[in-house]
Amino acid sequence: MKTNDKVRAGKIGGLAVGLCLATLLAVHPVSGQTLTIGYGGAVNSLDPHYYNGTPNFALAMHVFDGLVSRDVNAQVQPGLAESWRRVSDTEWEFTLRDGVLWHDGARLVAEDVAATYARVPNVPNSPSSVAGYLRMVSRVEVVDARTLRIHTPNFYPNLPTDLAALGIVPRRIAQTATTEDFNTGRAMIGTGPYRFVSYRPKEQMELARNDQYWGGREPWQRVVLREITNPAARTAGLLSGDLDVIDQVSSADLMRLGQDTRVRVVQVPGLRLLYMQPTLSRTGEEPFITDNDGKPIPRNPLQDLRVRQALSMAIDRAALEQRVMDGVGRATMQWLPPGLPGYVPDLQPQPADPAGARRLLAEAGFPNGFRMTVHTPNDRYPNDSKLALAVAQMWTRIGVQTQVEALPWSNFAGRSGRQELSMFLIGWGSSTGEPLNFLTNVASTYNRELRTGNGNDGRYSNPEIDAMVQRVSSEPDDMKRMELAHQATRAVVADLPVIPLVQVVNYWATRNTLRYTPRMDERTTAMQVRPAN
């Protein structure tokens, strides 16, 4: 889509009158009325602006709409805005759909959007802020009830893409609601295809169809989203009939499910990179790194590029793909999959070189290596703890004696975000489908005021990289901008602020009476499910 094109929505489906909510919840649903999804990602809040995580976004999409949306291939589409246009190099005008209603019956107006964007950077205690998606917004101007103008400090063609990440909430909620108000359901009022019914943290959320949805009525009167972080339990639930759809299908179950006539399996190349993240915020002692006698090392070895290069060279990424991921991950050195414009074709994983890695360690002053504990979630990504263990073994072979400590995501996310760990396995999904998402959020210096580095849990900082990212962001020529993005990608990979491992391949399985359309951003929603007939 050209950035100066005016975008218009397609025809909106007709509305239909459904059964009353009380009836839906009191009567045991028959086939076609209720959809039950088992999802593998752990959710830490229902507040759509609290945490920059795929499971959080996926749940929020049922209740809240963005000003702009993205389709299954990460391409920008109209959302609450039926159209938009670039008025000047630093000003965009968005026109809201007419007649969109909040779940409580009030009408959507431009003030709601402005109040939402004012709230996003100010959510207290957010462990991973979503404010980075507004980093290039300098001012939001409300023109009238259906028109707003968004100002940027300089030319920024990616603005509509960024805005697709943020769910819009009513002004009265944006101005007063706390994260706890969302978690209790008091603030769960959106314009989305489903209305909030109930939520039991770490268990499930129940939703009822919004029959006044501007995008047309969904086929499911009731949706149950169950959090099941154990892959075997998700598979068992699908085969027993307790679940209709599951995501993050275990590599161990792919063959069995693919041969079961009761089940359909679908997959799509993902946008998520799994990588090792070194903490670079400390120059002195690291809490989980010692010498071979268990004594603290006065300086952080991970600050030395040669050490990071040695750790990367020691990794046999082909073996990770073939023996660990077993179909659910592809070896990579970058954060976008082949086929997308930001992918750099000549930036390929090199064969492991343990001898070269040991030479680099010696040059860095660690001829005998050192000891290190790597942390990993054990319930967030496909084969996450298994992947960390395999990498640890490869590092041990070059003299870096590595142990692994696996944690539940609910514990891990907070500790990694607070820089309490020294080296850890984590993932980043470039949901916008373009290189700036990772460059801005992970490779850029953490700066709360500039809203950069919101996913930079290692606190890497390189002014040269920051300058390159800024040039990519403001380049008006599409071809030149992509050339600059490729240059920035090569520079980041060379400096190794993160150590790339594999790109996730996303799998879903459903009952054979259903049809699921997978999303590249791996978000699992009821809106992707339709009856097969």
Short mmCIF file of C-alpha atoms in Angstrom, two decimals:
data_model
loop_
_atom_site.label_atom_id
_atom_site.label_comp_id
_atom_site.label_asym_id
_atom_site.label_seq_id
_atom_site.Cartn_x
_atom_site.Cartn_y
_atom_site.Cartn_z
CA MET A 1 0.00 0.00 0.00
CA LYS A 2 1.46 3.40 -0.91
CA THR A 3 1.58 5.70 2.06
CA ASN A 4 -0.15 8.57 0.28
CA ASP A 5 -3.04 6.47 -0.98
CA LYS A 6 -6.45 7.02 0.55
CA VAL A 7 -7.70 3.78 2.06
CA ARG A 8 -11.37 2.87 2.20
CA ALA A 9 -13.23 0.07 3.87
CA GLY A 10 -15.12 -2.60 2.04
CA LYS A 11 -18.81 -3.24 2.39
CA ILE A 12 -19.95 -3.88 5.96
CA GLY A 13 -21.97 -6.98 6.61
CA GLY A 14 -25.51 -6.75 7.93
CA LEU A 15 -26.34 -6.90 11.61
CA ALA A 16 -28.41 -9.63 13.16
CA VAL A 17 -30.31 -10.00 16.39
CA GLY A 18 -28.97 -12.74 18.66
CA LEU A 19 -30.21 -14.50 21.73
CA CYS A 20 -30.04 -12.52 24.94
CA LEU A 21 -26.89 -12.95 27.02
CA ALA A 22 -28.65 -14.62 29.90
CA THR A 23 -30.05 -17.31 27.64
CA LEU A 24 -26.64 -17.90 26.04
CA LEU A 25 -24.97 -18.54 29.35
CA ALA A 26 -27.75 -20.52 30.97
CA VAL A 27 -28.41 -23.01 28.19
CA HIS A 28 -25.85 -25.70 27.36
CA PRO A 29 -24.77 -24.69 23.85
CA VAL A 30 -25.18 -26.93 20.87
CA SER A 31 -22.70 -27.26 18.03
CA GLY A 32 -22.26 -23.94 16.22
CA GLN A 33 -23.19 -21.77 19.18
CA THR A 34 -20.05 -22.07 21.29
CA LEU A 35 -16.43 -22.10 20.19
CA THR A 36 -13.76 -23.23 22.66
CA ILE A 37 -10.13 -22.38 21.94
CA GLY A 38 -7.11 -23.68 23.83
CA TYR A 39 -4.24 -21.26 23.52
CA GLY A 40 -0.69 -21.83 24.73
CA GLY A 41 0.45 -18.31 25.54
CA ALA A 42 0.23 -17.02 29.09
CA VAL A 43 -1.64 -13.73 29.55
CA ASN A 44 -0.67 -11.32 32.32
CA SER A 45 -3.44 -8.73 31.92
CA LEU A 46 -6.60 -7.88 30.00
CA ASP A 47 -5.53 -4.23 29.81
CA PRO A 48 -4.88 -3.80 26.04
CA HIS A 49 -2.12 -1.27 26.76
CA TYR A 50 -0.31 -3.05 29.60
CA TYR A 51 1.99 -5.55 27.90
CA ASN A 52 3.52 -5.84 24.45
CA GLY A 53 2.84 -9.56 24.06
CA THR A 54 1.09 -11.64 21.41
CA PRO A 55 -1.27 -13.56 23.78
CA ASN A 56 -2.37 -10.27 25.35
CA PHE A 57 -3.00 -8.71 21.94
CA ALA A 58 -4.90 -11.78 20.72
CA LEU A 59 -7.36 -11.69 23.61
CA ALA A 60 -7.77 -7.92 23.32
CA MET A 61 -8.67 -8.17 19.60
CA HIS A 62 -11.94 -9.90 20.48
CA VAL A 63 -13.15 -6.92 22.50
CA PHE A 64 -11.24 -3.88 21.19
CA ASP A 65 -10.64 -2.60 17.66
CA GLY A 66 -7.73 -0.52 16.44
CA LEU A 67 -7.99 2.67 14.45
CA VAL A 68 -6.25 0.59 11.76
CA SER A 69 -6.10 -3.19 11.50
CA ARG A 70 -3.84 -5.77 9.87
CA ASP A 71 -4.94 -8.79 7.87
CA VAL A 72 -3.63 -12.35 8.18
CA ASN A 73 -0.58 -11.44 6.07
CA ALA A 74 0.27 -8.41 8.26
CA GLN A 75 -0.99 -5.97 5.63
CA VAL A 76 -2.68 -2.75 6.74
CA GLN A 77 -6.48 -2.65 6.47
CA PRO A 78 -9.18 -0.21 7.61
CA GLY A 79 -10.32 -0.61 11.20
CA LEU A 80 -12.31 1.94 13.14
CA ALA A 81 -11.00 4.42 10.59
CA GLU A 82 -12.74 3.88 7.26
CA SER A 83 -10.10 5.94 5.48
CA TRP A 84 -6.94 7.95 5.99
CA ARG A 85 -4.67 10.18 3.98
CA ARG A 86 -1.40 12.01 4.38
CA VAL A 87 -2.14 15.74 4.47
CA SER A 88 1.52 16.73 4.57
CA ASP A 89 4.88 15.16 5.38
CA THR A 90 4.09 15.48 9.10
CA GLU A 91 0.30 15.19 9.25
CA TRP A 92 -2.18 12.38 8.70
CA GLU A 93 -5.97 12.67 8.65
CA PHE A 94 -8.15 9.73 9.75
CA THR A 95 -11.91 9.49 9.21
CA LEU A 96 -13.86 7.26 11.58
CA ARG A 97 -16.64 4.96 10.47
CA ASP A 98 -20.07 6.42 11.06
CA GLY A 99 -22.35 4.79 13.61
CA VAL A 100 -19.87 2.52 15.43
CA LEU A 101 -21.20 1.71 18.91
CA TRP A 102 -19.41 0.80 22.11
CA HIS A 103 -20.67 -2.31 23.86
CA ASP A 104 -22.66 -0.12 26.26
CA GLY A 105 -24.47 1.60 23.39
CA ALA A 106 -22.53 4.89 23.30
CA ARG A 107 -21.25 6.13 19.95
CA LEU A 108 -17.55 6.08 19.01
CA VAL A 109 -16.09 9.57 18.51
CA ALA A 110 -12.66 10.96 17.73
CA GLU A 111 -12.16 12.04 21.36
CA ASP A 112 -12.07 8.34 22.31
CA VAL A 113 -9.10 7.77 20.03
CA ALA A 114 -7.26 10.83 21.32
CA ALA A 115 -7.84 9.81 24.95
CA THR A 116 -6.64 6.26 24.23
CA TYR A 117 -3.38 7.50 22.73
CA ALA A 118 -2.88 9.81 25.71
CA ARG A 119 -3.27 6.81 28.05
CA VAL A 120 -0.90 4.39 26.31
CA PRO A 121 2.46 5.86 27.44
CA ASN A 122 1.22 6.31 31.02
CA VAL A 123 0.09 2.82 32.06
CA PRO A 124 1.74 2.23 35.46
CA ASN A 125 4.06 -0.73 36.07
CA SER A 126 3.98 -1.98 32.49
CA PRO A 127 6.77 -4.58 32.14
CA SER A 128 6.82 -4.13 28.35
CA SER A 129 5.18 -0.94 27.18
CA VAL A 130 3.26 -0.63 23.92
CA ALA A 131 4.12 3.08 23.80
CA GLY A 132 6.70 2.40 21.08
CA TYR A 133 3.86 2.26 18.57
CA LEU A 134 3.22 5.96 19.30
CA ARG A 135 6.86 7.02 19.33
CA MET A 136 6.37 9.11 16.18
CA VAL A 137 3.14 10.78 17.32
CA SER A 138 3.79 14.34 18.51
CA ARG A 139 0.18 15.52 18.71
CA VAL A 140 -3.37 14.24 18.17
CA GLU A 141 -5.80 16.88 16.95
CA VAL A 142 -9.56 16.27 17.10
CA VAL A 143 -11.17 18.05 14.14
CA ASP A 144 -14.73 16.86 14.69
CA ALA A 145 -16.57 13.79 15.97
CA ARG A 146 -15.41 11.63 13.08
CA THR A 147 -12.13 13.27 12.07
CA LEU A 148 -8.75 13.48 13.73
CA ARG A 149 -5.34 14.57 12.57
CA ILE A 150 -2.20 12.93 13.87
CA HIS A 151 1.01 14.94 13.72
CA THR A 152 4.51 13.49 13.53
CA PRO A 153 7.82 15.31 14.11
CA ASN A 154 9.03 14.40 10.62
CA PHE A 155 8.06 12.25 7.67
CA TYR A 156 7.03 8.81 8.89
CA PRO A 157 5.36 6.44 6.39
CA ASN A 158 4.82 3.62 8.90
CA LEU A 159 2.32 5.45 11.09
CA PRO A 160 -0.81 3.49 10.01
CA THR A 161 1.10 0.23 10.46
CA ASP A 162 2.09 1.16 14.01
CA LEU A 163 -1.41 2.30 15.00
CA ALA A 164 -2.81 -1.14 14.14
CA ALA A 165 -1.27 -2.48 17.36
CA LEU A 166 -3.36 -0.36 19.72
CA GLY A 167 -6.91 -1.16 20.79
CA ILE A 168 -9.16 1.87 21.26
CA VAL A 169 -11.09 2.30 24.52
CA PRO A 170 -13.82 4.84 25.45
CA ARG A 171 -12.61 8.23 26.60
CA ARG A 172 -14.16 7.86 30.06
CA ILE A 173 -12.26 4.58 30.52
CA ALA A 174 -9.00 5.89 29.05
CA GLN A 175 -9.05 8.80 31.47
CA THR A 176 -9.88 6.91 34.67
CA ALA A 177 -9.49 3.12 34.39
CA THR A 178 -6.63 1.22 35.96
CA THR A 179 -5.15 -2.05 34.75
CA GLU A 180 -7.04 -3.75 37.58
CA ASP A 181 -10.30 -2.32 36.23
CA PHE A 182 -9.65 -4.20 32.98
CA ASN A 183 -8.67 -7.39 34.80
CA THR A 184 -11.91 -7.38 36.80
CA GLY A 185 -13.96 -6.67 33.69
CA ARG A 186 -15.20 -3.25 34.78
CA ALA A 187 -13.33 -1.51 31.95
CA MET A 188 -13.79 -4.22 29.30
CA ILE A 189 -15.99 -2.13 27.01
CA GLY A 190 -14.93 -2.05 23.39
CA THR A 191 -16.33 -1.89 19.87
CA GLY A 192 -15.11 -5.38 18.93
CA PRO A 193 -16.97 -8.45 17.64
CA TYR A 194 -17.35 -9.94 21.13
CA ARG A 195 -18.46 -8.61 24.51
CA PHE A 196 -16.69 -9.47 27.73
CA VAL A 197 -18.54 -11.88 30.05
CA SER A 198 -16.05 -13.20 32.62
CA TYR A 199 -12.39 -13.87 33.28
CA ARG A 200 -10.52 -16.25 35.55
CA PRO A 201 -6.80 -15.38 35.45
CA LYS A 202 -4.58 -18.17 34.12
CA GLU A 203 -7.70 -20.20 33.29
CA GLN A 204 -10.15 -18.74 30.80
CA MET A 205 -12.09 -15.79 29.42
CA GLU A 206 -15.71 -16.03 28.25
CA LEU A 207 -17.16 -13.81 25.56
CA ALA A 208 -20.57 -13.29 23.97
CA ARG A 209 -21.18 -12.18 20.40
CA ASN A 210 -21.69 -8.47 19.76
CA ASP A 211 -24.67 -8.51 17.41
CA GLN A 212 -24.23 -4.77 16.71
CA TYR A 213 -20.66 -5.14 15.52
CA TRP A 214 -19.86 -2.77 12.67
CA GLY A 215 -18.03 -5.52 10.78
CA GLY A 216 -20.92 -7.96 10.71
CA ARG A 217 -22.07 -10.71 13.02
CA GLU A 218 -19.66 -13.51 13.92
CA PRO A 219 -20.88 -17.14 13.62
CA TRP A 220 -20.21 -17.99 17.28
CA GLN A 221 -22.68 -16.85 19.91
CA ARG A 222 -20.30 -17.68 22.74
CA VAL A 223 -16.51 -18.03 22.81
CA VAL A 224 -14.42 -19.60 25.56
CA LEU A 225 -10.68 -18.87 25.46
CA ARG A 226 -8.85 -21.31 27.72
CA GLU A 227 -5.23 -20.78 28.75
CA ILE A 228 -3.52 -24.19 28.54
CA THR A 229 0.25 -23.78 28.52
CA ASN A 230 0.98 -27.52 28.44
CA PRO A 231 1.13 -28.65 24.76
CA ALA A 232 0.12 -32.26 25.52
CA ALA A 233 -2.92 -31.03 27.43
CA ARG A 234 -3.99 -28.88 24.48
CA THR A 235 -3.69 -31.84 22.11
CA ALA A 236 -5.60 -34.11 24.50
CA GLY A 237 -8.35 -31.51 24.83
CA LEU A 238 -8.75 -31.31 21.06
CA LEU A 239 -8.88 -35.07 20.59
CA SER A 240 -11.36 -35.52 23.44
CA GLY A 241 -13.70 -32.89 22.02
CA ASP A 242 -13.27 -30.47 24.91
CA LEU A 243 -11.54 -27.98 22.59
CA ASP A 244 -12.41 -26.92 19.06
CA VAL A 245 -9.15 -25.16 18.19
CA ILE A 246 -5.62 -25.23 19.61
CA ASP A 247 -2.55 -23.17 18.77
CA GLN A 248 1.18 -23.75 19.19
CA VAL A 249 0.79 -27.40 18.22
CA SER A 250 3.65 -29.37 19.71
CA SER A 251 6.22 -30.73 17.26
CA ALA A 252 5.78 -34.08 19.04
CA ASP A 253 2.09 -34.14 18.07
CA LEU A 254 2.23 -32.81 14.51
CA MET A 255 2.45 -36.16 12.76
CA ARG A 256 -0.24 -37.77 14.90
CA LEU A 257 -2.68 -34.90 14.41
CA GLY A 258 -1.91 -34.66 10.71
CA GLN A 259 -2.94 -38.30 10.26
CA ASP A 260 -6.13 -38.07 12.34
CA THR A 261 -9.19 -37.67 10.11
CA ARG A 262 -11.06 -35.89 12.91
CA VAL A 263 -8.56 -33.03 12.81
CA ARG A 264 -7.35 -30.34 10.43
CA VAL A 265 -3.82 -28.90 10.80
CA VAL A 266 -2.80 -25.57 9.26
CA GLN A 267 0.48 -23.69 9.35
CA VAL A 268 2.03 -20.40 8.27
CA PRO A 269 5.59 -19.04 8.44
CA GLY A 270 5.74 -16.86 11.51
CA LEU A 271 7.08 -13.42 12.31
CA ARG A 272 8.60 -14.45 15.66
CA LEU A 273 12.31 -14.79 16.21
CA LEU A 274 13.53 -16.83 19.19
CA TYR A 275 16.90 -15.60 20.41
CA MET A 276 19.32 -15.48 23.30
CA GLN A 277 19.34 -12.10 25.00
CA PRO A 278 22.49 -10.97 26.84
CA THR A 279 21.98 -8.34 29.53
CA LEU A 280 24.28 -5.43 28.64
CA SER A 281 23.16 -2.85 31.19
CA ARG A 282 25.92 -3.77 33.65
CA THR A 283 29.65 -3.40 33.01
CA GLY A 284 30.72 -4.99 36.30
CA GLU A 285 29.73 -8.27 37.95
CA GLU A 286 26.84 -10.27 36.54
CA PRO A 287 24.56 -12.17 38.95
CA PHE A 288 24.62 -15.39 36.93
CA ILE A 289 28.16 -15.37 35.53
CA THR A 290 31.27 -16.50 37.45
CA ASP A 291 34.71 -17.84 36.75
CA ASN A 292 35.29 -21.59 36.74
CA ASP A 293 35.82 -21.57 40.51
CA GLY A 294 32.46 -19.92 41.13
CA LYS A 295 33.89 -16.50 41.95
CA PRO A 296 32.38 -13.28 40.50
CA ILE A 297 34.04 -11.83 37.40
CA PRO A 298 34.81 -8.10 37.84
CA ARG A 299 33.64 -7.23 34.34
CA ASN A 300 30.64 -8.47 32.41
CA PRO A 301 32.01 -10.81 29.68
CA LEU A 302 28.92 -10.23 27.54
CA GLN A 303 29.92 -6.59 27.01
CA ASP A 304 32.76 -7.86 24.79
CA LEU A 305 31.63 -8.34 21.19
CA ARG A 306 34.16 -11.16 20.79
CA VAL A 307 32.40 -13.12 23.54
CA ARG A 308 29.02 -12.60 21.90
CA GLN A 309 30.51 -13.63 18.56
CA ALA A 310 31.99 -16.76 20.14
CA LEU A 311 28.65 -17.72 21.66
CA SER A 312 26.93 -17.21 18.31
CA MET A 313 29.61 -19.18 16.40
CA ALA A 314 29.25 -22.10 18.79
CA ILE A 315 25.58 -22.60 17.90
CA ASP A 316 24.67 -25.23 15.32
CA ARG A 317 21.45 -23.64 14.09
CA ALA A 318 20.82 -26.38 11.54
CA ALA A 319 20.80 -28.90 14.39
CA LEU A 320 18.39 -26.70 16.35
CA GLU A 321 16.03 -26.65 13.38
CA GLN A 322 16.23 -30.37 12.66
CA ARG A 323 16.60 -31.98 16.07
CA VAL A 324 15.04 -29.54 18.52
CA MET A 325 12.33 -27.62 16.68
CA ASP A 326 11.36 -30.59 14.48
CA GLY A 327 9.24 -28.65 12.02
CA VAL A 328 8.14 -25.71 14.18
CA GLY A 329 11.21 -23.51 13.65
CA ARG A 330 13.66 -22.53 10.91
CA ALA A 331 17.31 -21.60 11.45
CA THR A 332 17.91 -17.89 10.92
CA MET A 333 20.14 -14.92 11.67
CA GLN A 334 17.45 -12.24 11.24
CA TRP A 335 13.97 -11.41 12.42
CA LEU A 336 11.80 -11.59 9.29
CA PRO A 337 11.07 -14.72 7.22
CA PRO A 338 11.78 -15.06 3.49
CA GLY A 339 9.22 -13.41 1.25
CA LEU A 340 8.81 -10.17 3.19
CA PRO A 341 10.45 -6.96 1.91
CA GLY A 342 12.66 -6.54 4.98
CA TYR A 343 14.27 -9.98 4.62
CA VAL A 344 17.97 -9.86 3.66
CA PRO A 345 18.63 -12.86 1.36
CA ASP A 346 22.41 -12.99 1.82
CA LEU A 347 22.22 -12.90 5.64
CA GLN A 348 22.22 -16.65 6.27
CA PRO A 349 23.22 -18.77 9.30
CA GLN A 350 26.80 -19.97 9.10
CA PRO A 351 27.88 -23.49 10.11
CA ALA A 352 28.92 -23.83 13.73
CA ASP A 353 32.62 -23.19 14.35
CA PRO A 354 33.54 -24.33 17.90
CA ALA A 355 37.29 -23.95 17.27
CA GLY A 356 36.84 -20.39 16.07
CA ALA A 357 34.60 -19.68 19.05
CA ARG A 358 37.28 -20.88 21.49
CA ARG A 359 39.88 -18.64 19.77
CA LEU A 360 37.62 -15.61 20.18
CA LEU A 361 37.07 -16.41 23.87
CA ALA A 362 40.84 -16.56 24.36
CA GLU A 363 41.31 -13.22 22.58
CA ALA A 364 38.69 -11.73 24.91
CA GLY A 365 40.64 -12.91 27.96
CA PHE A 366 38.71 -16.09 28.70
CA PRO A 367 40.90 -18.94 27.40
CA ASN A 368 39.31 -21.29 29.93
CA GLY A 369 35.82 -19.91 29.51
CA PHE A 370 33.56 -19.14 32.45
CA ARG A 371 30.33 -20.31 34.08
CA MET A 372 26.90 -18.98 33.22
CA THR A 373 23.26 -19.68 34.04
CA VAL A 374 20.78 -19.18 31.21
CA HIS A 375 17.12 -18.57 32.03
CA THR A 376 14.22 -19.54 29.82
CA PRO A 377 10.44 -19.70 29.97
CA ASN A 378 9.05 -23.23 29.91
CA ASP A 379 5.49 -22.45 28.83
CA ARG A 380 5.61 -19.57 26.35
CA TYR A 381 7.20 -20.56 23.02
CA PRO A 382 7.36 -23.84 21.08
CA ASN A 383 10.09 -26.01 22.61
CA ASP A 384 11.44 -23.01 24.56
CA SER A 385 13.18 -24.79 27.45
CA LYS A 386 14.30 -27.62 25.14
CA LEU A 387 15.87 -25.05 22.83
CA ALA A 388 17.69 -23.36 25.72
CA LEU A 389 19.08 -26.69 26.89
CA ALA A 390 20.43 -27.49 23.43
CA VAL A 391 22.17 -24.11 23.16
CA ALA A 392 23.59 -24.55 26.67
CA GLN A 393 25.19 -27.81 25.62
CA MET A 394 26.78 -26.14 22.59
CA TRP A 395 28.19 -23.36 24.78
CA THR A 396 29.52 -25.84 27.31
CA ARG A 397 31.51 -27.52 24.51
CA ILE A 398 33.50 -24.30 23.92
CA GLY A 399 34.29 -23.87 27.62
CA VAL A 400 31.37 -21.70 28.77
CA GLN A 401 29.94 -24.06 31.38
CA THR A 402 26.22 -23.31 31.03
CA GLN A 403 23.32 -24.34 33.22
CA VAL A 404 19.66 -23.71 32.43
CA GLU A 405 16.96 -22.55 34.80
CA ALA A 406 13.43 -22.80 33.39
CA LEU A 407 10.67 -20.57 34.76
CA PRO A 408 6.94 -20.14 34.13
CA TRP A 409 6.25 -17.14 31.91
CA SER A 410 4.41 -15.33 34.71
CA ASN A 411 7.68 -15.24 36.67
CA PHE A 412 10.12 -15.01 33.78
CA ALA A 413 8.59 -11.96 32.03
CA GLY A 414 8.94 -9.69 35.04
CA ARG A 415 12.49 -10.76 35.86
CA SER A 416 13.76 -10.38 32.29
CA GLY A 417 12.07 -6.99 31.97
CA ARG A 418 13.80 -5.80 35.16
CA GLN A 419 17.23 -6.93 33.91
CA GLU A 420 17.57 -9.41 36.77
CA LEU A 421 18.98 -12.13 34.49
CA SER A 422 22.34 -12.34 32.70
CA MET A 423 21.44 -14.36 29.59
CA PHE A 424 18.00 -15.61 28.67
CA LEU A 425 15.95 -17.08 25.85
CA ILE A 426 13.10 -14.89 24.66
CA GLY A 427 11.18 -14.12 21.47
CA TRP A 428 10.02 -11.10 19.52
CA GLY A 429 7.25 -11.16 16.95
CA SER A 430 7.52 -8.42 14.32
CA SER A 431 3.74 -8.21 14.02
CA THR A 432 3.89 -5.33 11.52
CA GLY A 433 5.65 -7.57 9.01
CA GLU A 434 8.43 -5.05 8.35
CA PRO A 435 11.94 -4.48 9.75
CA LEU A 436 11.34 -1.30 11.76
CA ASN A 437 9.29 -3.13 14.37
CA PHE A 438 12.32 -5.04 15.65
CA LEU A 439 14.80 -2.24 14.94
CA THR A 440 12.79 0.24 16.98
CA ASN A 441 11.68 -1.96 19.85
CA VAL A 442 14.57 -4.38 20.36
CA ALA A 443 17.71 -2.96 18.71
CA SER A 444 17.23 0.70 19.69
CA THR A 445 18.34 2.23 22.97
CA TYR A 446 15.72 2.08 25.70
CA ASN A 447 14.39 5.61 26.08
CA ARG A 448 11.08 6.17 27.86
CA GLU A 449 10.68 9.71 26.52
CA LEU A 450 11.41 8.76 22.90
CA ARG A 451 9.43 5.49 23.37
CA THR A 452 12.16 3.38 21.82
CA GLY A 453 13.62 0.08 23.00
CA ASN A 454 10.44 -1.07 24.71
CA GLY A 455 11.37 -4.70 23.97
CA ASN A 456 15.06 -4.16 24.63
CA ASP A 457 15.22 -6.20 27.83
CA GLY A 458 19.01 -6.46 27.61
CA ARG A 459 19.38 -2.65 27.49
CA TYR A 460 21.72 -2.73 24.51
CA SER A 461 22.67 0.77 23.36
CA ASN A 462 24.56 1.76 20.22
CA PRO A 463 24.25 5.38 18.99
CA GLU A 464 25.25 4.35 15.47
CA ILE A 465 22.40 1.84 15.31
CA ASP A 466 20.00 4.43 16.75
CA ALA A 467 20.99 6.87 14.00
CA MET A 468 20.52 4.22 11.31
CA VAL A 469 17.05 3.36 12.64
CA GLN A 470 16.11 7.04 12.59
CA ARG A 471 17.19 7.30 8.95
CA VAL A 472 15.07 4.28 8.05
CA SER A 473 12.07 5.77 9.86
CA SER A 474 12.16 9.11 8.04
CA GLU A 475 13.23 8.14 4.50
CA PRO A 476 10.37 9.11 2.08
CA ASP A 477 11.46 6.97 -0.87
CA ASP A 478 10.19 3.38 -0.51
CA MET A 479 13.13 1.69 -2.27
CA LYS A 480 15.73 3.79 -0.49
CA ARG A 481 14.03 3.14 2.85
CA MET A 482 14.25 -0.61 2.33
CA GLU A 483 17.92 -0.35 1.35
CA LEU A 484 18.56 1.53 4.60
CA ALA A 485 16.59 -1.09 6.52
CA HIS A 486 18.75 -3.85 5.05
CA GLN A 487 21.89 -1.93 6.04
CA ALA A 488 20.58 -1.50 9.58
CA THR A 489 19.71 -5.19 9.78
CA ARG A 490 23.24 -6.19 8.77
CA ALA A 491 24.72 -3.77 11.31
CA VAL A 492 22.57 -5.14 14.13
CA VAL A 493 23.37 -8.75 13.30
CA ALA A 494 27.08 -7.90 13.20
CA ASP A 495 26.97 -6.31 16.67
CA LEU A 496 24.85 -9.12 18.20
CA PRO A 497 22.71 -7.28 20.75
CA VAL A 498 20.75 -10.53 20.56
CA ILE A 499 21.90 -13.95 19.36
CA PRO A 500 19.33 -15.21 16.80
CA LEU A 501 18.35 -18.88 16.88
CA VAL A 502 15.22 -19.83 14.93
CA GLN A 503 12.15 -18.33 13.28
CA VAL A 504 8.97 -19.93 14.57
CA VAL A 505 6.62 -21.74 12.17
CA ASN A 506 3.08 -21.44 13.53
CA TYR A 507 0.71 -24.41 13.63
CA TRP A 508 -2.95 -24.66 14.59
CA ALA A 509 -5.22 -27.70 14.79
CA THR A 510 -9.01 -27.74 14.69
CA ARG A 511 -11.87 -30.19 14.56
CA ASN A 512 -12.47 -31.22 10.94
CA THR A 513 -15.83 -29.43 10.93
CA LEU A 514 -14.03 -26.09 11.20
CA ARG A 515 -11.86 -23.97 8.94
CA TYR A 516 -9.08 -21.85 10.43
CA THR A 517 -7.29 -19.04 8.58
CA PRO A 518 -3.84 -18.61 10.17
CA ARG A 519 -2.25 -15.23 10.85
CA MET A 520 1.45 -14.58 10.30
CA ASP A 521 1.53 -12.62 13.57
CA GLU A 522 0.48 -15.89 15.33
CA ARG A 523 -2.48 -14.29 17.10
CA THR A 524 -5.17 -16.86 17.76
CA THR A 525 -8.69 -15.47 17.57
CA ALA A 526 -12.24 -16.70 17.15
CA MET A 527 -12.51 -14.36 14.17
CA GLN A 528 -10.24 -16.71 12.20
CA VAL A 529 -12.57 -19.70 12.70
CA ARG A 530 -15.49 -20.55 10.46
CA PRO A 531 -17.65 -23.64 9.95
CA ALA A 532 -16.13 -25.83 7.25
CA ASN A 533 -19.36 -26.04 5.26
#
